[in-house]
């Protein structure tokens, strides 16, 4: 049964329609093609000349989705099929093909309500289409071959022929030699003149017999029982782990209709029983509807089942989500945690946290070491922050082949020397010598 679409519209709601495929995904095109057989029709042109043309059936089909919603709820219909045929008169003799393309498409939907009850859905379609009748044709065309032009090379060298000894080199021979050299140079730098040849070529082209561009309008009325809508109200999505140990960041998102993120919503938190602290007490969603809050537990907390609830108000509507989890923060000695990537190529990072009896330790000096001197850290040592965490970059020396190294983080807290180690695959084997 469909939801109360009429109530959504009465609450300053909206209706929109868009083209999709059979799965409901938006698309840009619809099917437009010739249907059935052509029929000859006799007509008279405006100048009185009789002519025989062809009546052609053009079919257009596809799917649309209709959305109805307000500020809080979005209802989306299942894909609604449509199929319309229309007749056009064209010059389309035997042997021609009809080519139809939709240049523009628009649909407008309206919800029909009677006594505040959804009765039917009207969809108005506007289709702009280009329809041609074409056939492959061979034409004769006089063409000419293209030839290259002469290469242009600037004359960079110039000289004046010195006077020759007339006894040894007669003037006739001198003139001959000079002329011969210049002729040789000219033949070297230029191309011979080519003759332009012309011939008749046969070209295969598409011949357009007739062409029209027209707008068509169609309408379809669908009874309420023949269309299904799925609705999604505003909601808070909160990601709560199955177990929270001592402290943890929780993230989430405020959305309406599964698609519209809500910016600027104030989200508050509570736990039942109330043994979880949230920092800050409330958060404001960003432009993408996202938020983040830190949870912390008392220093010694036995495993306890709790329910964490996130709440907000969107457009006057109260929205909340509650999820169960297990919290614990047992009394442990001081420990240091070290995390690293499984493989580091040339550069990467390591991080971790220092805590004692469930308390995070701020200001601890953590020293990082590797059993391979090719692996270095920056900064080193590194100081833990307000959440007991630390972070340092890792650099693998150029030319280091793939190998396994052991990275160790150590510190001294409350008189205790603590450390943790991890194995990491590293390499930085440059391909260039």
Coordinates of C-alpha atoms in Angstrom, one line a residue:
X1 CA 0.0 0.0 0.0
X2 CA 1.3 3.4 -0.9
X3 CA 2.2 6.0 1.8
X4 CA 0.2 9.2 2.3
X5 CA 1.6 11.2 -0.6
X6 CA -1.2 13.7 -0.3
X7 CA -0.1 14.6 3.2
X8 CA 3.5 15.2 1.9
X9 CA 2.2 17.6 -0.7
X10 CA 0.0 19.4 1.8
X11 CA 3.2 19.9 3.9
X12 CA 4.8 22.1 1.2
X13 CA 5.9 19.0 -0.7
X14 CA 7.2 18.6 -4.2
X15 CA 6.8 16.2 -7.2
X16 CA 9.6 15.6 -9.7
X17 CA 10.1 13.1 -12.6
X18 CA 13.2 11.9 -14.5
X19 CA 14.2 9.4 -17.1
X20 CA 15.6 6.0 -16.0
X21 CA 16.3 2.5 -17.2
X22 CA 14.4 -0.6 -16.1
X23 CA 16.4 -0.7 -12.9
X24 CA 15.6 2.9 -11.9
X25 CA 19.1 4.4 -12.6
X26 CA 19.0 7.8 -14.4
X27 CA 19.8 7.7 -18.1
X28 CA 19.9 10.3 -20.9
X29 CA 18.3 8.5 -23.9
X30 CA 15.1 6.7 -24.8
X31 CA 14.3 4.2 -27.6
X32 CA 12.9 5.9 -30.7
X33 CA 12.5 3.7 -33.9
X34 CA 10.2 2.8 -36.8
X35 CA 7.4 0.4 -36.0
X36 CA 5.3 -1.8 -38.4
X37 CA 4.9 -1.3 -42.2
X38 CA 4.8 1.9 -44.2
X39 CA 1.7 3.0 -46.0
X40 CA 1.6 5.1 -49.2
X41 CA -0.6 8.2 -49.0
X42 CA -1.5 10.6 -51.8
X43 CA -1.2 14.3 -51.0
X44 CA -1.2 17.5 -52.9
X45 CA 1.6 20.0 -52.4
X46 CA 0.9 23.7 -51.7
X47 CA 1.5 24.4 -55.4
X48 CA -1.2 21.9 -56.4
X49 CA 1.2 19.2 -57.6
X50 CA 0.1 15.6 -56.5
X51 CA 2.7 13.5 -54.7
X52 CA 2.8 10.1 -53.0
X53 CA 4.5 9.9 -49.7
X54 CA 4.7 7.3 -46.9
X55 CA 2.9 7.2 -43.5
X56 CA 5.4 5.9 -40.9
X57 CA 4.8 4.8 -37.3
X58 CA 7.4 6.0 -34.8
X59 CA 7.6 4.3 -31.4
X60 CA 9.1 5.8 -28.3
X61 CA 9.6 3.9 -25.1
X62 CA 11.5 4.0 -21.8
X63 CA 11.0 4.3 -18.0
X64 CA 10.6 7.2 -15.6
X65 CA 10.8 7.5 -11.8
X66 CA 8.6 9.9 -9.9
X67 CA 9.6 11.4 -6.5
X68 CA 7.3 12.9 -4.0
X69 CA 8.5 14.4 -0.8
X70 CA 8.8 17.2 1.7
X71 CA 11.6 18.4 4.0
X72 CA 11.4 15.3 6.1
X73 CA 10.5 12.4 3.8
X74 CA 11.3 11.3 0.3
X75 CA 9.1 8.8 -1.6
X76 CA 10.4 7.2 -4.8
X77 CA 8.3 5.2 -7.2
X78 CA 9.3 2.0 -8.9
X79 CA 10.4 2.5 -12.6
X80 CA 7.2 3.3 -14.6
X81 CA 7.3 2.1 -18.2
X82 CA 5.9 4.2 -21.1
X83 CA 5.4 3.5 -24.8
X84 CA 3.9 5.9 -27.3
X85 CA 3.4 5.5 -31.1
X86 CA 2.7 8.4 -33.5
X87 CA 2.4 8.7 -37.3
X88 CA 4.5 11.0 -39.5
X89 CA 4.4 11.7 -43.2
X90 CA 7.8 11.4 -45.0
X91 CA 9.3 10.7 -48.3
X92 CA 10.4 7.2 -47.5
X93 CA 10.5 5.0 -50.7
X94 CA 11.5 1.3 -50.5
X95 CA 15.2 0.9 -49.7
X96 CA 15.4 3.8 -47.3
X97 CA 15.9 3.6 -43.5
X98 CA 14.2 5.8 -40.9
X99 CA 16.6 7.3 -38.3
X100 CA 15.0 8.8 -35.2
X101 CA 16.9 10.5 -32.4
X102 CA 15.5 12.3 -29.3
X103 CA 17.1 15.7 -28.9
X104 CA 15.3 16.7 -25.7
X105 CA 13.1 14.9 -23.2
X106 CA 11.0 16.2 -20.3
X107 CA 8.4 14.7 -17.9
X108 CA 6.1 16.5 -15.4
X109 CA 4.2 14.5 -12.8
X110 CA 1.2 15.4 -10.7
X111 CA -0.4 13.5 -7.8
X112 CA -4.2 13.5 -7.9
X113 CA -5.9 13.5 -4.5
X114 CA -9.5 13.1 -3.6
X115 CA -10.6 13.7 0.0
X116 CA -6.9 13.7 0.9
X117 CA -6.5 10.2 -0.6
X118 CA -4.1 9.4 -3.4
X119 CA -6.2 8.4 -6.4
X120 CA -3.9 8.5 -9.4
X121 CA -0.7 9.8 -11.0
X122 CA -0.6 11.9 -14.1
X123 CA 2.7 12.1 -16.1
X124 CA 3.0 14.5 -19.0
X125 CA 5.8 13.8 -21.5
X126 CA 7.4 16.2 -23.9
X127 CA 9.7 14.7 -26.6
X128 CA 11.7 16.7 -29.2
X129 CA 12.8 14.4 -32.0
X130 CA 14.7 14.5 -35.3
X131 CA 13.4 12.0 -37.9
X132 CA 15.2 11.4 -41.2
X133 CA 14.8 8.9 -44.1
X134 CA 18.2 8.0 -45.4
X135 CA 19.9 5.5 -47.8
X136 CA 23.5 4.8 -48.7
X137 CA 24.4 6.3 -52.1
X138 CA 27.4 6.4 -54.4
X139 CA 28.3 9.8 -55.9
X140 CA 30.8 10.9 -58.6
X141 CA 33.1 13.7 -57.7
X142 CA 36.0 15.3 -59.5
X143 CA 39.0 15.3 -57.2
X144 CA 42.7 16.3 -57.4
X145 CA 45.7 14.7 -55.6
X146 CA 47.4 16.8 -52.9
X147 CA 51.1 17.4 -53.5
X148 CA 53.7 18.7 -51.1
X149 CA 55.3 22.1 -51.5
X150 CA 59.0 22.9 -51.8
X151 CA 61.1 22.8 -48.7
X152 CA 62.2 26.2 -47.7
X153 CA 65.8 26.4 -46.3
X154 CA 67.3 29.8 -45.5
X155 CA 70.6 30.6 -47.2
X156 CA 72.9 30.9 -44.2
X157 CA 76.2 31.1 -46.2
X158 CA 77.2 33.8 -48.7
X159 CA 80.5 34.5 -50.2
X160 CA 82.2 36.4 -53.0
X161 CA 84.3 34.5 -55.5
X162 CA 87.8 35.8 -55.5
X163 CA 89.5 36.7 -58.8
X164 CA 91.2 33.7 -60.5
X165 CA 94.5 33.6 -62.2
X166 CA 93.4 33.9 -65.9
X167 CA 96.4 31.9 -67.1
X168 CA 95.6 28.8 -65.0
X169 CA 91.8 29.2 -64.8
X170 CA 90.3 30.7 -67.9
X171 CA 87.3 32.9 -67.3
X172 CA 85.0 30.5 -69.2
X173 CA 85.9 27.7 -66.8
X174 CA 85.4 29.9 -63.7
X175 CA 81.9 30.9 -64.7
X176 CA 81.0 27.3 -65.5
X177 CA 82.2 26.1 -62.1
X178 CA 80.4 28.8 -60.2
X179 CA 77.1 28.2 -62.1
X180 CA 77.4 24.4 -61.6
X181 CA 77.9 24.7 -57.8
X182 CA 74.9 27.0 -57.4
X183 CA 72.8 24.7 -59.5
X184 CA 73.8 21.7 -57.4
X185 CA 72.9 23.6 -54.2
X186 CA 69.6 24.6 -55.5
X187 CA 68.7 21.0 -56.5
X188 CA 69.7 19.9 -53.0
X189 CA 67.5 22.2 -51.0
X190 CA 64.3 22.3 -53.2
X191 CA 61.9 19.7 -54.5
X192 CA 61.1 19.3 -58.2
X193 CA 57.9 20.8 -59.3
X194 CA 55.1 18.2 -59.2
X195 CA 52.3 18.0 -61.7
X196 CA 48.7 18.3 -60.4
X197 CA 46.7 15.3 -61.5
X198 CA 42.9 15.3 -61.5
X199 CA 40.5 12.3 -61.8
X200 CA 36.9 11.3 -61.0
X201 CA 36.3 9.5 -57.7
X202 CA 33.3 7.5 -56.5
X203 CA 32.3 8.2 -52.8
X204 CA 29.9 6.3 -50.6
X205 CA 27.8 8.8 -48.6
X206 CA 24.5 8.8 -46.7
X207 CA 21.7 10.5 -48.8
X208 CA 18.9 12.2 -46.8
X209 CA 15.6 11.8 -48.6
X210 CA 13.5 13.7 -46.0
X211 CA 14.0 15.2 -42.6
X212 CA 11.6 16.7 -40.0
X213 CA 12.1 18.0 -36.5
X214 CA 9.0 18.1 -34.2
X215 CA 7.8 18.2 -30.7
X216 CA 5.4 15.6 -29.4
X217 CA 3.4 15.7 -26.2
X218 CA 1.9 12.6 -24.5
X219 CA 0.2 11.9 -21.2
X220 CA -0.3 8.8 -19.1
X221 CA -2.7 8.4 -16.1
X222 CA -1.8 5.7 -13.7
X223 CA -4.2 4.5 -10.9
X224 CA -2.8 4.6 -7.4
X225 CA -3.0 0.8 -7.2
X226 CA -0.7 0.4 -10.3
X227 CA 2.3 2.3 -8.9
X228 CA 4.4 1.6 -5.9
X229 CA 6.3 4.2 -3.8
X230 CA 9.0 3.5 -1.2
X231 CA 9.6 6.2 1.4
X232 CA 12.4 7.1 3.8
X233 CA 12.1 9.7 6.6
X234 CA 14.9 11.7 8.2
X235 CA 17.2 9.4 10.2
X236 CA 20.5 9.4 12.1
X237 CA 23.0 6.7 11.1
X238 CA 25.4 6.0 13.9
X239 CA 28.3 3.6 13.7
X240 CA 28.7 2.0 17.1
X241 CA 31.2 -0.9 17.5
X242 CA 30.2 -4.1 19.3
X243 CA 32.7 -3.4 22.0
X244 CA 34.1 -0.1 23.3
X245 CA 37.3 -0.4 25.4
X246 CA 38.0 2.6 27.6
X247 CA 37.6 5.2 24.8
X248 CA 36.5 5.4 21.2
X249 CA 35.4 7.8 18.5
X250 CA 31.9 7.3 17.2
X251 CA 30.8 8.8 13.8
X252 CA 27.5 9.1 12.0
X253 CA 25.4 11.0 9.6
X254 CA 22.0 12.8 9.5
X255 CA 20.1 12.4 6.3
X256 CA 16.5 12.7 4.9
X257 CA 15.2 10.3 2.4
X258 CA 18.5 8.4 2.2
X259 CA 19.9 11.0 -0.2
X260 CA 19.8 14.5 1.3
X261 CA 22.4 15.2 4.0
X262 CA 21.4 17.7 6.7
X263 CA 23.9 20.4 7.6
X264 CA 23.9 22.2 10.9
X265 CA 21.8 19.7 12.9
X266 CA 22.7 19.5 16.6
X267 CA 23.2 15.9 17.7
X268 CA 23.2 15.0 21.4
X269 CA 24.1 11.6 23.0
X270 CA 23.2 9.6 26.0
X271 CA 23.9 6.1 27.3
X272 CA 21.8 3.7 29.4
X273 CA 23.1 3.1 32.0
X274 CA 24.7 6.5 32.1
X275 CA 28.3 5.5 32.6
X276 CA 29.7 6.7 29.3
X277 CA 31.0 10.3 28.9
X278 CA 30.7 12.0 25.5
X279 CA 33.0 14.8 24.4
X280 CA 31.7 17.2 23.4
X281 CA 28.2 16.9 24.9
X282 CA 26.6 17.8 21.5
X283 CA 28.0 18.2 17.9
X284 CA 26.9 20.0 14.8
X285 CA 26.8 18.2 11.5
X286 CA 29.0 19.4 8.6
X287 CA 27.9 20.2 5.0
X288 CA 27.7 16.5 4.3
X289 CA 25.6 15.7 7.4
X290 CA 28.5 14.0 9.1
X291 CA 29.4 14.2 12.8
X292 CA 31.9 12.6 15.3
X293 CA 32.0 12.3 19.1
X294 CA 34.5 10.8 21.5
X295 CA 33.4 8.3 24.2
X296 CA 35.3 7.6 27.4
X297 CA 34.8 5.3 30.4
X298 CA 35.8 5.4 34.1
X299 CA 39.2 4.0 34.8
X300 CA 38.0 0.7 36.0
X301 CA 34.8 -0.5 34.3
X302 CA 33.8 -4.2 34.2
X303 CA 32.2 -5.4 30.9
X304 CA 28.7 -3.9 30.8
X305 CA 25.9 -3.9 28.3
X306 CA 24.8 -0.4 27.4
X307 CA 22.6 1.3 24.8
X308 CA 23.9 4.5 23.1
X309 CA 21.4 6.9 21.7
X310 CA 22.0 9.8 19.3
X311 CA 19.2 12.4 19.0
X312 CA 18.5 15.5 16.9
X313 CA 15.6 17.6 15.6
X314 CA 15.2 18.2 11.9
X315 CA 12.5 20.7 10.7
X316 CA 10.6 20.2 14.0
X317 CA 10.8 16.5 13.8
X318 CA 12.6 14.6 16.6
X319 CA 14.9 11.9 15.2
X320 CA 16.8 9.3 17.3
X321 CA 18.8 6.1 16.9
X322 CA 19.7 3.7 19.7
X323 CA 22.3 0.9 19.3
X324 CA 23.6 -1.7 21.9
X325 CA 27.2 -2.2 22.7
X326 CA 29.5 -3.7 25.4
X327 CA 31.8 -1.3 27.3
X328 CA 34.8 -2.2 29.4
X329 CA 37.9 -0.6 30.8
X330 CA 39.7 -3.1 33.0
X331 CA 42.6 -2.2 35.3
X332 CA 45.7 -3.0 33.3
X333 CA 49.4 -2.2 33.8
X334 CA 50.9 0.5 31.7
X335 CA 51.0 -0.5 28.0
X336 CA 52.2 1.0 24.8
X337 CA 50.5 0.1 21.5
X338 CA 52.2 0.2 18.1
X339 CA 50.5 0.0 14.8
X340 CA 52.0 0.0 11.3
X341 CA 51.2 -0.9 7.7
X342 CA 51.9 -4.4 6.7
X343 CA 54.1 -3.1 3.9
X344 CA 56.0 0.2 3.6
X345 CA 57.4 1.2 0.2
X346 CA 59.9 4.0 0.5
X347 CA 57.8 6.0 3.1
X348 CA 54.9 5.4 5.4
X349 CA 53.9 5.9 9.1
X350 CA 53.5 4.3 12.4
X351 CA 51.2 5.3 15.3
X352 CA 50.0 4.0 18.6
X353 CA 48.8 4.9 22.1
X354 CA 50.1 4.8 25.7
X355 CA 47.8 4.1 28.7
X356 CA 47.9 3.0 32.3
X357 CA 45.0 1.3 34.2
X358 CA 42.7 2.4 31.3
X359 CA 43.9 6.0 31.5
X360 CA 45.5 7.6 28.4
X361 CA 48.9 9.1 29.1
X362 CA 49.7 12.5 27.7
X363 CA 53.3 13.8 27.3
X364 CA 55.0 10.4 27.2
X365 CA 58.3 10.4 25.3
X366 CA 58.2 7.5 22.8
X367 CA 61.4 6.3 21.1
X368 CA 61.2 4.4 17.8
X369 CA 63.8 1.9 16.6
X370 CA 64.4 -0.5 13.8
X371 CA 66.7 -3.5 13.5
X372 CA 67.6 -2.3 10.0
X373 CA 69.4 1.1 9.9
X374 CA 67.8 1.7 6.4
X375 CA 64.6 2.4 8.2
X376 CA 64.4 5.8 10.0
X377 CA 61.6 7.8 11.7
X378 CA 60.6 11.5 11.9
X379 CA 60.0 12.8 14.5
X380 CA 61.9 10.5 16.8
X381 CA 61.4 10.6 19.7
X382 CA 57.7 11.6 19.6
X383 CA 55.5 13.0 22.4
X384 CA 52.0 11.5 23.0
X385 CA 49.0 13.9 22.7
X386 CA 46.0 14.6 24.9
X387 CA 44.5 11.2 23.9
X388 CA 47.7 9.3 24.6
X389 CA 48.3 8.8 20.9
X390 CA 51.5 9.3 18.9
X391 CA 52.4 9.4 15.2
X392 CA 55.7 9.3 13.3
X393 CA 56.7 9.1 9.6
X394 CA 58.8 6.2 8.3
X395 CA 61.4 6.5 5.6
X396 CA 63.1 3.6 3.9
X397 CA 66.5 4.3 2.3
X398 CA 66.6 4.4 -1.4
X399 CA 68.0 1.1 -2.9
X400 CA 66.6 -1.0 0.0
X401 CA 65.5 -4.4 -1.4
X402 CA 62.3 -6.1 0.0
X403 CA 63.0 -7.3 3.5
X404 CA 61.3 -7.9 6.9
X405 CA 62.2 -5.5 9.7
X406 CA 61.2 -5.2 13.3
X407 CA 60.0 -1.8 14.5
X408 CA 59.9 -1.1 18.3
X409 CA 58.3 1.7 20.2
X410 CA 59.3 2.2 23.9
X411 CA 58.8 4.7 26.7
X412 CA 59.0 5.0 30.4
X413 CA 55.7 5.8 32.3
X414 CA 55.4 6.0 36.1
X415 CA 58.7 4.3 36.5
X416 CA 57.8 1.4 34.1
X417 CA 59.8 0.7 31.0
X418 CA 57.3 -0.5 28.4
X419 CA 57.6 -1.4 24.7
X420 CA 55.8 -3.0 21.8
X421 CA 57.1 -4.3 18.4
X422 CA 55.7 -5.2 15.0
X423 CA 57.1 -6.8 11.9
X424 CA 56.9 -4.8 8.7
X425 CA 57.8 -5.6 5.1
X426 CA 59.8 -2.7 3.7
X427 CA 61.5 -1.8 0.4
X428 CA 62.6 1.1 -1.7
X429 CA 64.4 -0.5 -4.7
X430 CA 64.8 2.4 -7.2
X431 CA 64.5 1.2 -10.9
X432 CA 67.0 3.8 -12.0
X433 CA 70.8 3.3 -11.4

